[in-house]
XYZ file of C-alpha atoms in Angstrom:
646
model
C 92.406 16.329 -27.618
C 90.320 15.072 -24.390
C 87.073 17.344 -24.349
C 86.656 16.775 -20.923
C 89.641 18.758 -20.182
C 88.231 21.516 -21.859
C 84.708 21.642 -21.030
C 84.708 25.483 -21.511
C 84.477 24.551 -25.411
C 81.065 23.594 -25.409
C 79.422 26.971 -24.096
C 82.101 28.861 -25.842
C 81.234 27.597 -29.234
C 77.664 29.511 -28.976
C 79.067 32.489 -27.173
C 81.263 32.918 -30.278
C 78.641 32.495 -32.488
C 76.323 34.965 -30.743
C 79.198 37.622 -30.678
C 80.366 37.394 -34.401
C 77.016 37.437 -35.470
C 76.566 40.215 -33.372
C 79.328 42.591 -34.010
C 79.966 41.677 -37.536
C 76.973 40.008 -38.830
C 74.937 43.261 -39.983
C 76.960 43.491 -43.213
C 76.429 39.818 -44.055
C 73.689 37.702 -46.113
C 71.444 35.473 -44.397
C 73.297 32.371 -45.669
C 76.583 33.577 -43.744
C 74.414 34.259 -40.431
C 72.763 31.105 -40.809
C 76.036 29.202 -41.462
C 77.641 30.861 -38.132
C 74.810 30.177 -35.734
C 74.315 26.744 -37.231
C 77.849 25.843 -37.151
C 78.305 27.100 -33.595
C 75.497 25.061 -32.197
C 76.510 21.929 -34.135
C 79.879 21.993 -32.918
C 78.941 22.475 -29.592
C 76.448 19.594 -29.489
C 79.367 17.421 -31.086
C 81.631 18.534 -28.697
C 79.368 17.532 -25.804
C 79.026 13.964 -27.320
C 82.329 13.572 -27.270
C 82.620 14.790 -23.901
C 80.114 12.212 -23.067
C 81.575 9.358 -24.502
C 84.894 10.352 -22.867
C 82.899 10.394 -19.403
C 81.098 6.996 -19.686
C 84.534 5.758 -19.836
C 85.815 6.785 -16.616
C 86.276 4.852 -13.347
C 83.695 5.564 -10.474
C 86.745 6.896 -8.580
C 87.354 9.847 -11.206
C 83.484 10.954 -11.222
C 82.350 13.838 -10.895
C 84.801 15.164 -13.131
C 85.548 18.690 -12.032
C 88.309 21.254 -13.549
C 89.064 24.284 -12.049
C 90.286 26.501 -14.647
C 91.042 29.840 -12.767
C 90.268 31.623 -9.566
C 87.243 33.898 -10.320
C 86.719 35.848 -6.973
C 89.010 35.576 -3.818
C 88.375 37.793 -1.065
C 88.988 36.954 3.078
C 88.041 33.222 3.634
C 85.606 33.483 0.421
C 86.844 31.820 -3.103
C 85.345 30.994 -5.809
C 86.718 29.372 -9.253
C 85.715 29.029 -12.760
C 85.080 25.371 -12.446
C 82.897 23.043 -14.731
C 81.887 19.597 -13.636
C 80.506 16.639 -15.129
C 78.221 13.739 -13.861
C 75.645 11.331 -14.583
C 73.033 14.234 -13.997
C 74.991 16.925 -15.949
C 74.944 14.305 -18.748
C 71.369 14.543 -19.464
C 70.825 17.918 -18.766
C 73.774 18.794 -21.688
C 72.538 16.374 -24.060
C 68.818 17.892 -23.664
C 70.090 21.540 -23.973
C 72.677 21.081 -26.509
C 70.481 18.302 -28.477
C 67.249 19.850 -28.702
C 68.748 23.384 -28.654
C 70.413 22.656 -32.109
C 67.255 20.902 -33.240
C 65.283 24.341 -32.891
C 68.180 26.299 -34.404
C 67.580 24.723 -37.622
C 63.922 24.783 -37.406
C 64.476 28.741 -36.780
C 66.115 29.088 -40.121
C 62.571 28.686 -41.880
C 60.504 29.975 -39.275
C 62.204 33.291 -39.158
C 63.593 33.852 -42.606
C 61.788 36.370 -44.007
C 62.012 38.345 -40.273
C 64.265 41.736 -40.645
C 65.856 41.022 -37.153
C 66.912 37.689 -38.388
C 70.681 38.251 -37.023
C 69.708 39.934 -34.011
C 67.559 36.530 -33.226
C 70.301 34.413 -33.727
C 72.527 36.215 -31.629
C 70.352 36.331 -29.128
C 69.547 32.195 -29.678
C 73.110 31.675 -29.528
C 73.799 33.544 -26.317
C 70.710 31.743 -24.447
C 72.820 28.453 -25.174
C 75.668 29.676 -23.698
C 74.238 30.717 -20.588
C 72.210 27.662 -20.286
C 75.099 25.471 -21.036
C 77.127 27.326 -18.209
C 74.461 26.681 -15.871
C 74.628 23.118 -16.126
C 78.154 22.583 -16.101
C 79.037 24.971 -13.474
C 80.838 23.162 -10.295
C 79.368 25.709 -7.659
C 76.461 27.523 -7.141
C 77.980 30.967 -7.893
C 78.604 30.049 -11.557
C 75.155 28.251 -11.570
C 73.897 31.633 -10.475
C 75.906 33.596 -13.295
C 73.990 31.233 -15.970
C 70.708 31.425 -14.097
C 70.817 35.176 -14.373
C 72.173 34.911 -18.439
C 69.382 32.880 -19.342
C 67.033 35.619 -17.481
C 68.426 38.257 -19.763
C 67.985 35.899 -22.799
C 64.246 35.380 -21.903
C 63.664 38.920 -21.701
C 65.440 39.763 -24.874
C 63.735 37.119 -27.083
C 60.364 37.672 -25.107
C 60.240 41.267 -25.846
C 62.116 40.565 -29.414
C 59.291 42.136 -31.552
C 60.008 45.439 -29.532
C 57.404 47.492 -31.372
C 54.703 45.494 -30.229
C 53.443 47.144 -26.869
C 52.401 43.608 -25.856
C 55.812 42.288 -26.586
C 57.950 44.548 -24.359
C 54.866 44.261 -21.466
C 55.479 40.304 -21.691
C 59.448 41.130 -21.215
C 59.417 43.341 -18.428
C 56.941 40.971 -16.562
C 59.137 38.314 -17.174
C 61.848 40.201 -16.078
C 60.717 41.345 -12.923
C 58.626 38.435 -11.742
C 61.836 36.520 -12.240
C 64.151 39.103 -10.124
C 61.443 38.357 -6.937
C 62.490 34.635 -7.527
C 66.229 35.129 -7.928
C 65.938 37.454 -4.520
C 64.778 34.142 -2.491
C 67.900 32.437 -4.539
C 70.642 35.165 -3.559
C 69.619 34.578 0.188
C 69.581 30.956 -0.291
C 73.528 31.598 -1.383
C 74.633 33.448 1.268
C 73.132 30.975 3.576
C 74.711 28.324 2.184
C 77.857 30.166 2.233
C 77.321 30.917 6.091
C 76.734 27.737 6.948
C 79.106 25.566 4.994
C 81.863 28.039 4.188
C 81.617 27.423 0.688
C 79.380 27.430 -2.219
C 81.066 24.553 -4.471
C 78.855 21.618 -4.688
C 81.942 19.270 -3.838
C 81.483 20.765 -0.498
C 78.412 21.689 -0.040
C 76.395 18.777 -0.870
C 77.978 15.878 0.955
C 78.351 18.206 4.287
C 74.601 18.664 3.958
C 74.025 14.996 3.774
C 76.179 14.167 6.492
C 73.866 16.317 8.589
C 71.063 15.539 10.619
C 67.676 16.250 9.004
C 65.785 19.017 10.448
C 62.808 17.460 12.699
C 59.583 17.304 11.167
C 57.471 20.384 11.840
C 60.271 22.016 12.346
C 62.328 24.987 10.257
C 65.844 24.599 10.875
C 68.907 25.948 8.844
C 68.650 23.329 6.083
C 65.103 24.041 5.826
C 65.369 27.749 5.207
C 68.174 27.365 2.787
C 65.913 24.629 0.749
C 62.784 26.810 0.752
C 65.154 30.016 -0.348
C 66.250 28.151 -3.128
C 62.906 26.613 -3.938
C 61.775 30.489 -4.163
C 64.447 30.940 -7.046
C 62.977 27.615 -8.850
C 59.243 28.977 -8.314
C 60.151 31.840 -10.594
C 62.288 30.089 -13.230
C 60.247 27.337 -13.470
C 57.089 29.225 -13.347
C 54.833 27.875 -10.356
C 52.402 29.303 -8.220
C 52.686 31.910 -7.310
C 55.201 33.407 -9.937
C 53.932 31.524 -12.872
C 52.404 34.628 -14.338
C 54.943 35.760 -16.889
C 55.211 32.373 -18.643
C 51.741 32.902 -20.406
C 52.396 36.438 -21.669
C 55.784 35.092 -22.639
C 54.245 33.355 -25.827
C 54.406 36.916 -27.323
C 57.958 36.112 -28.667
C 58.851 34.020 -31.474
C 57.416 30.599 -31.396
C 60.987 28.727 -31.756
C 61.981 30.904 -28.339
C 58.803 29.229 -26.873
C 60.121 25.990 -27.869
C 63.431 26.302 -26.650
C 63.289 28.562 -23.307
C 60.098 28.304 -22.377
C 59.238 24.441 -22.873
C 62.640 22.678 -23.351
C 65.357 24.311 -21.268
C 65.420 27.796 -19.174
C 61.848 26.887 -17.519
C 63.264 23.269 -16.154
C 66.430 25.468 -14.682
C 64.413 25.462 -11.584
C 63.779 21.675 -11.219
C 67.456 20.882 -12.500
C 68.596 22.982 -9.440
C 66.648 21.429 -6.897
C 67.651 18.008 -7.910
C 71.468 19.126 -7.711
C 70.652 20.312 -4.308
C 68.808 17.136 -3.338
C 71.014 16.412 -0.411
C 69.626 19.642 1.089
C 65.959 18.972 0.246
C 66.203 15.060 1.967
C 67.186 16.784 5.041
C 64.318 19.576 4.832
C 61.058 17.276 5.406
C 58.934 20.835 5.628
C 60.839 22.055 2.143
C 59.814 18.448 0.465
C 56.308 19.195 1.492
C 56.081 22.544 0.574
C 57.801 21.511 -3.204
C 55.270 18.574 -3.334
C 52.230 20.449 -2.640
C 53.141 23.799 -4.652
C 53.984 21.557 -7.517
C 50.958 19.174 -7.357
C 48.963 22.571 -6.946
C 50.154 24.047 -10.029
C 49.920 21.012 -12.218
C 46.149 21.144 -11.376
C 45.723 24.720 -11.355
C 47.246 25.340 -14.922
C 45.302 22.397 -16.365
C 41.887 23.551 -15.734
C 42.913 26.700 -17.284
C 44.059 25.356 -20.400
C 40.587 23.884 -20.764
C 39.109 26.776 -22.304
C 42.024 28.723 -23.934
C 41.528 29.480 -27.327
C 45.429 30.638 -28.544
C 47.258 27.571 -29.454
C 50.165 28.818 -27.818
C 48.515 29.892 -24.510
C 47.338 26.074 -24.239
C 50.753 25.305 -24.498
C 51.953 27.594 -22.090
C 49.676 26.663 -19.536
C 50.470 22.903 -20.342
C 54.010 23.586 -19.747
C 53.621 25.299 -16.231
C 51.214 22.044 -15.479
C 53.729 19.491 -16.667
C 57.028 21.694 -14.574
C 54.216 20.997 -11.521
C 54.242 17.246 -12.433
C 58.430 17.541 -12.054
C 58.405 19.612 -8.785
C 55.481 17.096 -7.404
C 58.410 14.115 -8.475
C 61.191 15.950 -6.276
C 58.806 16.711 -3.498
C 58.303 13.192 -2.580
C 62.026 12.110 -3.033
C 61.676 11.147 -6.643
C 64.562 13.117 -8.194
C 65.039 10.865 -10.670
C 61.478 10.818 -12.002
C 61.573 14.484 -11.825
C 64.327 14.441 -14.155
C 63.343 11.691 -16.374
C 59.887 13.776 -17.069
C 62.213 16.802 -17.471
C 64.162 14.686 -20.261
C 60.738 13.540 -22.057
C 59.248 16.623 -21.903
C 61.481 18.488 -23.599
C 61.075 16.525 -26.426
C 57.515 15.950 -26.594
C 56.612 20.148 -25.374
C 59.199 21.098 -27.934
C 57.622 19.157 -30.523
C 54.419 20.804 -29.840
C 55.661 24.500 -29.892
C 57.403 23.722 -33.070
C 54.403 22.059 -34.391
C 52.169 25.110 -33.267
C 54.779 27.067 -35.082
C 54.261 25.253 -38.359
C 50.544 25.492 -38.005
C 50.646 29.508 -37.282
C 53.371 29.563 -40.158
C 50.687 27.482 -42.431
C 48.194 29.239 -41.846
C 49.357 32.784 -42.197
C 50.098 34.086 -38.746
C 46.696 33.081 -36.920
C 46.875 31.422 -33.491
C 43.174 31.179 -32.714
C 42.172 27.544 -32.906
C 38.363 28.775 -33.429
C 39.798 29.745 -36.628
C 41.294 26.778 -37.793
C 40.325 23.593 -38.549
C 40.423 20.901 -41.394
C 44.378 21.307 -41.630
C 45.016 17.371 -41.302
C 45.666 16.592 -45.261
C 46.973 20.020 -46.386
C 49.942 19.886 -43.694
C 49.983 16.065 -42.849
C 53.622 16.191 -41.389
C 52.781 18.587 -38.962
C 49.535 16.774 -38.504
C 51.094 13.268 -37.590
C 54.140 14.774 -35.573
C 51.734 16.640 -33.397
C 49.782 13.540 -33.121
C 52.873 11.998 -31.500
C 53.281 14.605 -28.883
C 50.067 14.696 -28.118
C 50.168 11.096 -27.190
C 52.948 11.379 -25.479
C 52.014 14.468 -23.011
C 48.740 12.627 -22.380
C 50.360 9.364 -21.023
C 49.274 6.722 -24.110
C 51.299 3.570 -23.631
C 54.511 3.273 -25.039
C 55.098 6.611 -25.891
C 57.644 8.498 -23.566
C 55.066 10.759 -21.432
C 53.595 7.326 -20.056
C 56.725 5.878 -18.663
C 58.005 9.222 -16.964
C 54.432 10.490 -15.576
C 53.960 6.728 -14.530
C 56.836 7.111 -12.501
C 55.788 10.207 -10.994
C 52.412 9.077 -10.019
C 53.657 6.030 -8.648
C 56.010 7.384 -6.132
C 53.490 9.743 -5.292
C 50.907 7.372 -4.408
C 53.134 5.860 -2.009
C 54.193 9.107 -0.292
C 50.296 10.878 -0.224
C 47.369 9.305 -1.821
C 45.831 13.037 -2.372
C 48.564 13.774 -4.531
C 48.519 10.997 -6.272
C 44.755 11.500 -6.783
C 45.191 15.326 -7.864
C 48.013 14.132 -9.810
C 45.226 11.521 -11.524
C 42.960 14.201 -12.063
C 45.777 16.560 -13.734
C 46.659 13.628 -16.276
C 42.865 13.495 -17.328
C 42.595 17.222 -17.757
C 45.809 16.835 -19.730
C 44.368 14.450 -22.046
C 41.454 16.645 -22.514
C 42.843 20.083 -23.344
C 45.702 18.330 -25.785
C 43.391 16.284 -27.575
C 40.899 19.584 -27.740
C 43.648 21.222 -29.323
C 44.675 18.949 -31.700
C 41.160 18.589 -32.979
C 40.109 22.191 -33.217
C 43.538 22.715 -35.029
C 43.219 19.568 -38.070
C 39.827 18.373 -37.789
C 36.324 19.342 -38.945
C 35.365 21.683 -41.408
C 37.991 24.665 -42.159
C 36.689 27.949 -40.204
C 39.202 30.077 -41.847
C 38.954 31.990 -45.481
C 39.833 29.592 -48.075
C 40.375 32.017 -50.458
C 42.278 34.222 -48.373
C 44.918 31.723 -46.892
C 47.103 29.447 -48.745
C 47.787 26.849 -46.442
C 51.027 25.090 -47.077
C 53.380 22.327 -45.499
C 56.374 24.014 -43.785
C 60.109 23.800 -45.652
C 62.090 21.042 -44.685
C 64.554 23.110 -42.485
C 61.427 23.221 -40.402
C 59.574 19.419 -40.582
C 62.941 17.588 -40.068
C 63.049 18.625 -36.660
C 59.685 17.933 -35.954
C 60.373 14.185 -37.219
C 63.058 13.726 -35.325
C 61.749 15.168 -31.954
C 58.615 12.851 -32.735
C 60.774 10.100 -32.949
C 62.275 10.989 -29.539
C 58.823 11.338 -28.085
C 58.148 7.834 -29.118
C 60.757 6.387 -27.743
C 62.445 8.767 -25.405
C 60.810 6.954 -22.148
C 61.719 3.297 -23.322
C 65.102 2.936 -21.197
C 62.312 2.838 -18.029
C 60.166 0.012 -20.051
C 62.243 -3.107 -18.642
C 60.884 -2.100 -15.246
C 57.253 -3.037 -16.694
C 58.257 -6.704 -17.111
C 59.857 -7.177 -13.708
C 63.544 -5.466 -15.002
C 65.139 -2.343 -14.375
C 64.426 1.190 -15.013
C 67.875 2.259 -16.490
C 67.435 5.901 -16.565
C 66.702 5.861 -12.700
C 69.972 3.464 -12.419
C 72.093 5.536 -14.548
C 70.974 8.645 -12.422
C 71.244 6.730 -9.054
C 75.069 7.454 -7.901
C 73.961 11.509 -8.339
C 70.469 11.162 -7.146
C 69.888 9.603 -3.934
C 66.950 7.823 -3.710
C 65.090 6.466 -0.526
C 64.673 3.098 0.719
C 61.206 2.250 -0.383
C 62.028 3.488 -4.028
C 64.485 1.209 -4.291
C 62.433 -1.862 -2.683
C 59.809 -1.284 -5.113
C 61.966 -1.209 -8.039
C 63.625 -4.679 -7.077
C 60.267 -6.231 -6.551
C 58.898 -5.492 -10.212
C 56.735 -8.493 -11.826
C 54.880 -9.310 -15.099
C 51.730 -8.188 -13.659
C 53.145 -4.460 -13.718
C 52.369 -4.320 -17.485
C 48.771 -5.266 -17.189
C 48.646 -2.768 -14.065
C 50.380 -0.226 -15.861
C 48.186 -0.253 -18.945
C 44.782 -0.456 -17.004
C 46.069 1.778 -14.375
C 44.356 4.916 -13.345
C 46.746 7.792 -15.144
C 45.857 5.490 -18.287
C 42.274 5.293 -17.604
C 42.130 9.167 -16.902
C 44.016 9.777 -20.349
C 41.478 7.906 -22.159
C 38.458 9.516 -20.094
C 39.888 13.175 -21.612
C 40.561 11.712 -25.084
C 36.872 10.266 -25.300
C 35.214 13.454 -23.586
C 37.344 15.481 -26.250
C 36.393 13.785 -29.315
C 32.632 13.453 -28.300
C 32.678 17.665 -27.602
C 34.739 18.652 -30.527
C 34.237 15.866 -33.098
C 31.304 14.223 -32.696
C 29.291 17.177 -31.205
C 31.017 20.282 -31.926
C 28.222 22.620 -30.647
C 27.876 21.038 -27.145
C 30.932 23.282 -26.293
C 28.867 26.110 -26.784
C 26.209 24.794 -24.849
C 27.809 24.071 -21.625
C 29.900 27.436 -21.579
C 26.264 29.361 -21.606
C 24.797 26.686 -19.112
C 28.121 27.150 -16.675
C 28.713 30.704 -17.612
C 30.065 31.546 -14.432
C 32.865 28.690 -14.178
C 33.874 29.140 -17.729
C 33.984 32.802 -17.359
C 36.548 32.291 -14.367
C 38.547 29.690 -16.376
C 38.837 32.066 -19.446
C 39.693 34.892 -17.200
C 42.425 32.423 -15.720
C 41.221 33.243 -12.155
C 41.408 36.856 -12.804
C 45.114 36.357 -11.103
C 46.718 38.720 -13.170
C 43.987 41.795 -12.042
C 43.938 40.376 -8.343
C 48.039 40.933 -8.571
C 47.456 44.157 -10.215
C 44.812 45.630 -7.475
C 46.918 44.230 -4.459
C 50.442 44.858 -5.384
C 50.957 46.598 -9.038
C 48.660 49.472 -8.382
C 49.564 50.312 -4.515
C 53.395 50.303 -5.933
C 52.525 52.216 -9.044
C 50.591 54.842 -6.400
C 53.479 54.791 -3.773
C 56.219 55.412 -6.661
C 54.106 58.226 -8.541
C 52.349 59.999 -5.313
C 54.924 59.416 -2.356
C 58.771 58.230 -3.824
C 58.252 60.714 -7.035
C 56.273 63.767 -5.795
C 57.037 63.790 -2.239
C 60.679 62.638 -1.973
C 62.143 63.322 -5.216
C 59.937 66.786 -6.079
C 59.408 67.821 -2.508
C 62.540 66.561 -0.299
C 65.344 65.970 -3.018
C 64.835 68.346 -5.736
C 63.286 70.816 -2.813
C 66.315 70.804 -0.831
C 68.431 71.325 -4.027
C 66.538 74.296 -5.322
C 65.640 75.453 -1.709
C 69.522 76.003 -1.301
C 70.025 77.525 -5.113
C 67.226 80.286 -3.677
C 69.045 80.672 -0.374
C 72.385 81.625 -2.394
C 70.556 83.352 -5.074
C 68.997 85.362 -2.711
C 71.780 86.035 -0.585
C 74.021 86.959 -3.579
C 71.288 89.283 -4.630
C 71.171 91.230 -1.046
C 74.913 91.314 -0.861
C 74.831 92.715 -4.622
C 72.651 95.682 -3.530
C 75.203 96.409 -0.849
C 77.924 97.259 -3.411
C 76.371 100.931 -3.709
C 79.637 102.750 -4.783
C 79.639 104.903 -1.497
C 82.964 105.314 0.426
C 81.595 105.939 3.874
C 79.734 103.262 3.507
C 82.607 100.924 2.573
C 84.454 102.296 5.479
C 81.796 101.880 8.078
C 81.642 98.301 6.686
C 85.281 98.059 7.289
C 85.326 99.265 10.828
C 82.353 97.128 11.420
C 84.174 94.051 10.311
C 87.746 95.026 12.234
C 85.755 94.970 15.233
C 83.886 91.855 14.681
C 87.132 89.998 13.963
C 88.986 91.802 16.915
C 86.325 90.553 19.234
C 86.393 87.078 17.899
C 90.312 87.163 18.631
C 89.930 88.378 21.893
C 87.258 86.044 22.545
C 89.342 82.753 21.575
C 92.430 84.224 23.865
C 90.448 84.265 26.811
């Protein structure tokens, strides 16, 4: 049975796993729950591999492969099918979601083993996989939006998984509401797409958008408005300035959730959506500039906050925001392929960083403060060495996956804007510094925890094996671009070229490579910045560990600003949250609800009660009184009849 004909099988399998465990798992032992959760994701991954194999054997005339299974909505001239598609961009996203998702499911069986919500956790995790696969396989914007909203729902459920903790429920609510702001922009963008093109199908919208005249530079036309509205949705889902504030708080969820949803898959949905809509963005120069500037600003902004964080997961959270900024920087300068390339490599090394952090937390009894760690290198060697691989990858060390994808982004940015390139290089240096700071504080130096109370131990095999697999991918996941350094071809860019339009300048740069590019890449500004970041972290946290405290004391104002995360949350609370709460409490509740609505209902009830009471007193039992009222009524009734006749 060809899987391409039945693409719905790939998302259906995790949905079945979620339903079976959610409905029947309450009476089952953990082994059965584990078997259901893992078998559904394993079969989905295998089905995805087979679908990719079949896709790669198709002729160019059969691509993209699109299959409509039934009409979902039909009203007047609007029609939306439940239709799935596969092209080369889908292939990348499909393998990332199913492959990395499968590894994280395996890891979770060890990490969550003793949690009383084990069944609920895997039901939510399987459900997330279903919605994420719908998002990447959708053949139209409306079905994509279903997956978009579904992963938001699952994110809310998983962030607030420990619902007895107030901080966890607050974080879940915060993620939910911030994402609703972005989703409102996305919905408006979809409405404008339908009004402009008469359809929401990718096969209709994107070719027509590509054939339209580009909006004049500096002017805001229809395509620019559409692109900006879509980007509002992307800033919410992918945690860009100013809607990034939910992601750091999302670390309240279990660590595997942070790895899967908030590093490898869901937060990259915005990047995928922008890349999928590249035909619209390329004809909207103003929107492209906005995407590039917001991406670059987010990358630098989040990196500076990560410099001083002490919670190991918070460092990685701000790192995720920063790396997502790199992806949007790539999209904003027209290097959509480089953005997707970094999306893929980031899924490998950032997923590994979160899982390794979870292994550290597991080994040290739940502690997340790096100031209370240290000396773990020899006690949990597998975790240490795999985290080293991921750290080198994100720092852009030559030969590692992040080196190729980040270098590609910065090369493209350099041709678009020297300012964006310079800020990107600075961010690369900051990234190297805070990641090696994390590594050194966690694993090197003397232990800063009570060795008599904490029994440090390596994680079980079902947690370490996914670490090793992701470590291998973090090393070699970018090698498809390596031949370009020797005057050859970037095979990843070439693979995506039929889907993602690249500018003529980019194509020319690819075709004029030479052996000198190797030396240029190895001694280029990004590598030098990364090396400076490493050496600075080594000096401050290994050679002279007392120096950071002295620097923090000497630069107390900047340190407080960074450790306070620029007090953006407090600013939002003062400017937005508190006024809204006051408006809801004092005006909408006390004035509108109690005063107007309740007052009207209660007033009518009061009038009815008083009228009834007065009429009740008219019932005196006096016959002459009754006769008088009858005569009065007859006179009134007769007068009305005479008036009506006249």
